[in-house]
Tab-separated table of C-alpha atoms and ligand atoms in Angstrom:
chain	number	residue	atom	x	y	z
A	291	UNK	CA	-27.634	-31.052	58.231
A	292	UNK	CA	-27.182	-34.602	57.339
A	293	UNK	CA	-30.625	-35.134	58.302
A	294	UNK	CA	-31.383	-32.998	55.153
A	295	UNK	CA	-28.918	-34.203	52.988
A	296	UNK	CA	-30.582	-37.824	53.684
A	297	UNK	CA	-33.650	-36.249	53.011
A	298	UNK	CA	-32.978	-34.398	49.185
A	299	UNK	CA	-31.780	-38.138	48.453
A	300	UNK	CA	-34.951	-39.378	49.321
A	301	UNK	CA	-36.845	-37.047	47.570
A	302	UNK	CA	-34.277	-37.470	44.646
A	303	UNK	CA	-35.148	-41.196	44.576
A	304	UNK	CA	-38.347	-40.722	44.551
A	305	UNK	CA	-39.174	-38.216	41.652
A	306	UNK	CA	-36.518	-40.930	39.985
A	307	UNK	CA	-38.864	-43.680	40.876
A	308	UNK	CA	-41.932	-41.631	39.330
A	309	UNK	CA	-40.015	-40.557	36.275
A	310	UNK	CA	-39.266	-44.132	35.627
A	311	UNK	CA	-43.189	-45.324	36.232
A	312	UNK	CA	-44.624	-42.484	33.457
A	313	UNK	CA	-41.488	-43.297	30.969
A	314	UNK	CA	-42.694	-46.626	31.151
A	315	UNK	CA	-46.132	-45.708	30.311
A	316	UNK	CA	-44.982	-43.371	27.480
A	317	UNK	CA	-43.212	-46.838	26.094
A	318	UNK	CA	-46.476	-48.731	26.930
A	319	UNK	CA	-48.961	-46.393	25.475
A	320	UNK	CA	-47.817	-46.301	21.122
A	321	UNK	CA	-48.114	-50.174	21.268
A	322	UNK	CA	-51.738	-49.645	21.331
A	323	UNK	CA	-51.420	-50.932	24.669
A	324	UNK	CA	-53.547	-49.320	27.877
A	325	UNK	CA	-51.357	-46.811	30.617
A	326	UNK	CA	-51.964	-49.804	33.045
A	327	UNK	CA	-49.326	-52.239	33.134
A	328	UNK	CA	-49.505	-55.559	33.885
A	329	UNK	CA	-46.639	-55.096	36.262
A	330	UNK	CA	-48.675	-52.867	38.271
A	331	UNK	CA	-51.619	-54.765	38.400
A	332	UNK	CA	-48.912	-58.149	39.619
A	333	UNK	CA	-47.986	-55.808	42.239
A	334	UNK	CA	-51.186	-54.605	44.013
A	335	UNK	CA	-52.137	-58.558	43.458
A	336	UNK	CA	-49.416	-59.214	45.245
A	337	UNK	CA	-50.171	-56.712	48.135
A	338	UNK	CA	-53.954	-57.310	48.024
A	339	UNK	CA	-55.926	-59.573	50.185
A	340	UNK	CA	-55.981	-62.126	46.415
A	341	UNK	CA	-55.426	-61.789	42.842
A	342	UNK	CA	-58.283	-61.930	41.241
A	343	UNK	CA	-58.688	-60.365	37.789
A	344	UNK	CA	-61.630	-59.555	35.914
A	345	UNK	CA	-60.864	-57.918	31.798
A	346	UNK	CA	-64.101	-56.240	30.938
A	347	UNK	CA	-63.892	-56.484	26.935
A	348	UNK	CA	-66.385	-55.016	24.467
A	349	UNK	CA	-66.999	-56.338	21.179
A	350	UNK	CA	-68.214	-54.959	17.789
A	351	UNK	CA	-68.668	-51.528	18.560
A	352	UNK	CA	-68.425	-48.126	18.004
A	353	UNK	CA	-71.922	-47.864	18.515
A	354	UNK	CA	-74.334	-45.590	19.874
A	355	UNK	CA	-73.257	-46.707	23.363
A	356	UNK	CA	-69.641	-46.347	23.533
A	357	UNK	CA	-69.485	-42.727	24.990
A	358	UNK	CA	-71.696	-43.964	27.469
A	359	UNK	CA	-69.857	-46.776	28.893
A	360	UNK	CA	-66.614	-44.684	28.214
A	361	UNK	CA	-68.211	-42.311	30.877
A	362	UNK	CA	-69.147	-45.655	33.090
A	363	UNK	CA	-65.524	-46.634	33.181
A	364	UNK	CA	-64.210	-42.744	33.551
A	365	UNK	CA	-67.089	-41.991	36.915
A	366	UNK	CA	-65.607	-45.479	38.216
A	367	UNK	CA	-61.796	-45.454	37.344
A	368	UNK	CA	-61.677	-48.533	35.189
A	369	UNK	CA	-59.856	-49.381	32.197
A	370	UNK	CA	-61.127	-52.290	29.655
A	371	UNK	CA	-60.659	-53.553	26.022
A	372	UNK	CA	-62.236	-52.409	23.115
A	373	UNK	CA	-62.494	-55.012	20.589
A	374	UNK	CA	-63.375	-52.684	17.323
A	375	UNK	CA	-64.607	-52.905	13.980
A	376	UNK	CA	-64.122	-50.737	10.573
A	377	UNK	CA	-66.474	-47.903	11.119
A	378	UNK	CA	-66.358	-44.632	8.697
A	379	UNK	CA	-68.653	-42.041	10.906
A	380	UNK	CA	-66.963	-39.262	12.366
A	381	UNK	CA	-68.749	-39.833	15.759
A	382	UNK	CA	-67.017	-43.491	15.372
A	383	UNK	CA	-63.131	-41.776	14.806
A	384	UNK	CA	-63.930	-39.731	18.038
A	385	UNK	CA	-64.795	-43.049	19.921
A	386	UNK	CA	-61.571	-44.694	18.551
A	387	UNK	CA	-60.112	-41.741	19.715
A	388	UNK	CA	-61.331	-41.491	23.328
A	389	UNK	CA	-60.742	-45.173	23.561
A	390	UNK	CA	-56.850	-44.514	23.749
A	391	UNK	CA	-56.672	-41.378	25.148
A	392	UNK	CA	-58.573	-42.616	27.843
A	393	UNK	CA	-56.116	-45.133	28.586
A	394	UNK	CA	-58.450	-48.373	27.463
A	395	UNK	CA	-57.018	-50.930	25.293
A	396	UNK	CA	-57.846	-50.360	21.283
A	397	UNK	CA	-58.134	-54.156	20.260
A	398	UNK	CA	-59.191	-55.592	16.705
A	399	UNK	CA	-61.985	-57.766	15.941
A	400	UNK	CA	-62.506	-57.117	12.282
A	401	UNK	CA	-62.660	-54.290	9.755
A	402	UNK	CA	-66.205	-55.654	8.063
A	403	UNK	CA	-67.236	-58.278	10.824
A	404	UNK	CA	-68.394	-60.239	7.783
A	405	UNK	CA	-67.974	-63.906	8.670
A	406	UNK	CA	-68.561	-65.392	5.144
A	407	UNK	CA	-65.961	-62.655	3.757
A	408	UNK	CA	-63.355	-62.645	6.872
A	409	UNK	CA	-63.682	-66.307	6.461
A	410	UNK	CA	-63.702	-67.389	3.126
A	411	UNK	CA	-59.981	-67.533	2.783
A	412	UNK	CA	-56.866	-66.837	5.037
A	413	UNK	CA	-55.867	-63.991	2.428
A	414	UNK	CA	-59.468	-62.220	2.736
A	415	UNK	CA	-59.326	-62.534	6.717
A	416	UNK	CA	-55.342	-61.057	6.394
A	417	UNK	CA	-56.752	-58.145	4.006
A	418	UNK	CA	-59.570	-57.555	6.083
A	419	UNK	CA	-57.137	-57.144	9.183
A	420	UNK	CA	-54.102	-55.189	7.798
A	421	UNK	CA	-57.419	-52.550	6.502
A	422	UNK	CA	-58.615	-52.135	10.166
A	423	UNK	CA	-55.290	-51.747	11.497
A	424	UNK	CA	-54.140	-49.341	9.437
A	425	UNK	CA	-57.579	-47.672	9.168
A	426	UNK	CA	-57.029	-47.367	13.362
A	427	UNK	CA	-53.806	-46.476	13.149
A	428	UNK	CA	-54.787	-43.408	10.969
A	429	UNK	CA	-56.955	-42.622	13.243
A	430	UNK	CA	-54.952	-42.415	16.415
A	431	UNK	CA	-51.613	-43.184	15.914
A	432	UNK	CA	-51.899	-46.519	17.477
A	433	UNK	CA	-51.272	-49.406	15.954
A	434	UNK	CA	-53.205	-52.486	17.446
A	435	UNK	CA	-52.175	-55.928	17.950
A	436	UNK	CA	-54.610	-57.423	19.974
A	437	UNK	CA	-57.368	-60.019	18.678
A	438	UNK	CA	-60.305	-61.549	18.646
A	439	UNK	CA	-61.927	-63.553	16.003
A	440	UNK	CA	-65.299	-62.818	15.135
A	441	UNK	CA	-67.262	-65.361	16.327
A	442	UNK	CA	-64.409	-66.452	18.725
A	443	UNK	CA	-61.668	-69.019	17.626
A	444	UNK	CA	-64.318	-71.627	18.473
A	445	UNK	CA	-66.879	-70.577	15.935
A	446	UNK	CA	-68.154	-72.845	13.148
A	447	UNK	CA	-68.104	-70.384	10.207
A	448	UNK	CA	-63.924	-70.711	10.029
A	449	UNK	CA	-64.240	-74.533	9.436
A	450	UNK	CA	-60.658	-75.089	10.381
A	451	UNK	CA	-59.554	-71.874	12.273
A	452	UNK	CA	-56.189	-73.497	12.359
A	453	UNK	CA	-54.228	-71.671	9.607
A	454	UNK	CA	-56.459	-68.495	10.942
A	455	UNK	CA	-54.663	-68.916	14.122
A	456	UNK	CA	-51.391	-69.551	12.475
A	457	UNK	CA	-51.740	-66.188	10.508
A	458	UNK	CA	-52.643	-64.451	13.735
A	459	UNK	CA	-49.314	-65.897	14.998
A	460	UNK	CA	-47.003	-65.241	12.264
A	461	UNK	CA	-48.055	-61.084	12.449
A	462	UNK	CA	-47.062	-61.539	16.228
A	463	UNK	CA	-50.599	-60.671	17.399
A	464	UNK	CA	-52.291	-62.175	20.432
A	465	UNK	CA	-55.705	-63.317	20.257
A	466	UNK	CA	-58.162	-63.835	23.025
A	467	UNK	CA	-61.579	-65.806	23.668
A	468	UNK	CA	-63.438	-65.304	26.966
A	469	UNK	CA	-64.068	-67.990	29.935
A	470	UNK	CA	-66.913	-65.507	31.100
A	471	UNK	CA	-69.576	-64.233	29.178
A	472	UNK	CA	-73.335	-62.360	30.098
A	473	UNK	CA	-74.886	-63.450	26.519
A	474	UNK	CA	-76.202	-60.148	26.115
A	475	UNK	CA	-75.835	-60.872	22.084
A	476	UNK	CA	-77.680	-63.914	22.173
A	477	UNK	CA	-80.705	-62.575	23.619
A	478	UNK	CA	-81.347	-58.795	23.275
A	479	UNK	CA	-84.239	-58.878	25.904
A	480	UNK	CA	-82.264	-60.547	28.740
A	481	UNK	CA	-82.425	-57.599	31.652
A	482	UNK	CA	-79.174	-56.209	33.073
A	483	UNK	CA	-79.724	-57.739	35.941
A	484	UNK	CA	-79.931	-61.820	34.808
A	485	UNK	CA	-76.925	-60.473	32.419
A	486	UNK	CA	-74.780	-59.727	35.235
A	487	UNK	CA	-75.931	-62.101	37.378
A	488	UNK	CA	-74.456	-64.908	34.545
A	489	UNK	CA	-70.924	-62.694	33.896
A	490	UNK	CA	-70.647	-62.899	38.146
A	491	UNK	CA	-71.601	-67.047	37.927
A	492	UNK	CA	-68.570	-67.560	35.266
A	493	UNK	CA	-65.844	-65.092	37.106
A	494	UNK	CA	-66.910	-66.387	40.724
A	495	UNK	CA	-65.414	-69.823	39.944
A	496	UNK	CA	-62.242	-68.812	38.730
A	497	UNK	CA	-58.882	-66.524	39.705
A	498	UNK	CA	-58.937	-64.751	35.932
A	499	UNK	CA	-61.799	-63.938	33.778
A	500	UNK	CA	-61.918	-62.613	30.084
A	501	UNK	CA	-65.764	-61.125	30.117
A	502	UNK	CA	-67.367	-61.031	26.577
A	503	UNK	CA	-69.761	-58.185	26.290
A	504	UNK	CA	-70.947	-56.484	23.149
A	505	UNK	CA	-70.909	-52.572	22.213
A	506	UNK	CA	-73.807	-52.707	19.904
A	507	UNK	CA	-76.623	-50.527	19.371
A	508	UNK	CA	-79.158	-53.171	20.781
A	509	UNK	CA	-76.937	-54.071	24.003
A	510	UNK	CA	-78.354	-51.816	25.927
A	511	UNK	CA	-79.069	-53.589	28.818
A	512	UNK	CA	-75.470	-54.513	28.878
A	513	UNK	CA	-74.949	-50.382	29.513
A	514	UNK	CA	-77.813	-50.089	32.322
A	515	UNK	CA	-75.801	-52.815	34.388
A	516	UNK	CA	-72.476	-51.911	33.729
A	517	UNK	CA	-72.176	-49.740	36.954
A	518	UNK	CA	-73.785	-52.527	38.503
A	519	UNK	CA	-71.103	-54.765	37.638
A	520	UNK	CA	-68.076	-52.516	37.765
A	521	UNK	CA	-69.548	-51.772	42.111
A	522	UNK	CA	-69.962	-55.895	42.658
A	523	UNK	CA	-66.676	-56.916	41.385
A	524	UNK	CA	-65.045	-54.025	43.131
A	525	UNK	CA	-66.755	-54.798	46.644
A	526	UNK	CA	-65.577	-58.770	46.193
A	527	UNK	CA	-62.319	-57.481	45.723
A	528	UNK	CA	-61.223	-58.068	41.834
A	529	UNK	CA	-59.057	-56.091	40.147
A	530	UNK	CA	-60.222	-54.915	36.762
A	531	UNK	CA	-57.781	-54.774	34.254
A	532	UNK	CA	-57.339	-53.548	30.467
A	533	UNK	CA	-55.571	-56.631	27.958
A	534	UNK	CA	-51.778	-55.943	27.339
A	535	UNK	CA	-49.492	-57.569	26.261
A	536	UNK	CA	-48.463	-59.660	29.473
A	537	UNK	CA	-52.038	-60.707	30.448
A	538	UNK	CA	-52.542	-64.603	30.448
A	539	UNK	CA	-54.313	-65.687	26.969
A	540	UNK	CA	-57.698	-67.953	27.058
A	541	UNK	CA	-58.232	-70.009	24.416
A	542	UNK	CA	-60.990	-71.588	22.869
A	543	UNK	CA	-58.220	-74.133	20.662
A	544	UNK	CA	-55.574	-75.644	22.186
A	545	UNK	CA	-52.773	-73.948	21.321
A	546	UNK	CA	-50.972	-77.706	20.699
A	547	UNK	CA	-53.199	-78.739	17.920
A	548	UNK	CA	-52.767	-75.697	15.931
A	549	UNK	CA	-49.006	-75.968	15.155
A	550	UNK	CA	-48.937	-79.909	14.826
A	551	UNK	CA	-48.589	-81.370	10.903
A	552	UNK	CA	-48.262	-78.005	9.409
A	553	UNK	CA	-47.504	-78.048	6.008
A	554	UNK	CA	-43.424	-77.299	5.622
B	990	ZN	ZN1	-68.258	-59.748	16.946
């Protein structure tokens, strides 16, 4: 008898336990923010072998390869970011769509990806953002607050990305470079394989790596090797991750120089 008693506790405690983990997701998931916590991830790190991380992150799509490496992720159980811009198709709205519902994290990157435009004032790259956010948001029901400057925060077009930066910061949005990168939109023609090959140099040497890829209609060869990729880091023993709110930012800037001698 009190064998059972001890028992229905347990099992009390533990539908508790899993009540609490999918509330938490439920509380995770309208922040625009991917069912994986960062939490979770901290604990398997902490009861794995290491901790190292890989963030897969696409830029600039919907394109004509997003279902596809939507299914790529799905087949191998992986979440990444989605770094979107403004797109009116309806195929584009279903790929915004699946993005969240599929547990990956919808992330901003710019409603026109026009650098003179975006860039020509902080009130034009402000308009330009507030559009694709509430354009996604209409969409599905997500409101994102995750960035990533066209371009990255290092790129020349900004001329000072400073007060870009500081407008990124006053909306309480968190922007994100990479330390890892396969240059797939510097080269179209580079195979899959030399692409990987250069995303595995940059994460090899380090415990957490952002990976810049692109979602564009002429990345392809970033699509062929993605299974590739997903296998390698798996079988070295990372642990690929979606961006949320808790993951460690990388920085192009340093974050010091951007908030010394502003204006009053
Ligand atoms: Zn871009």
């Amino acid at each position: 008898m009190k064998r059972k008693i001890i028992g229905s506790v347990l099992m009390m405690l533990l539908a508790a336990g899993f009540f609490y983990q999918v509330n938490d997701q439920e509380k995770v998931n309208p922040l625009g923010i991917a069912g994986q916590t960062e939490a979770e991830g901290g604990l398997l790190a902490n009861n794995s072998i290491n901790s190292k991380k890989v963030y897969l992150t696409f830029d600039d799509g919907p394109s004509d390869h997003t279902d596809e490496i939507l299914d790529i992720l799905k087949k191998n159980d992986v979440k990444a970011t989605f770094f979107v811009i403004g797109k009116k198709t309806s195929t584009a709205k279903k790929q915004y769509q699946r993005i969240v519902l599929e547990g990956h994290t919808l992330a901003m990157h710019s409603y026109s990806h026009n650098y003179e435009q975006i860039y020509s004032s902080v009130e034009a790259f402000g308009k330009d953002l507030k559009e694709l956010q509430q354009y996604l948001y209409n969409i599905t029901e997500v409101k994102p607050f995750i960035y990533r400057f066209p371009g990255g925060s290092s790129n020349t077009c900004a001329g000072d990305i400073k007060p870009y930066i500081r407008y990124i910061n006053r909306q309480g949005w968190l922007y994100f470079d990479w330390n890892a990168l396969s240059g797939d939109a510097l080269d179209f023609s580079v195979s899959a394989e030399k692409l990987n090959q250069n995303i595995l140099k940059d994460v090899r040497r380090q415990k957490v790596s952002i990976v810049l890829m692109h979602d564009l209609h002429e990345t392809k060869h970033t699509v062929e090797g993605l299974e590739k990729l997903i296998k390698t880091l798996k079988g070295e023993g990372y642990q690929i991750l979606p961006i949320t709110k808790n993951t460690k930012q990388v920085h192009h800037v340093s974050m010091s120089t951007v908030f010394e001698n502003v204006p009053k």
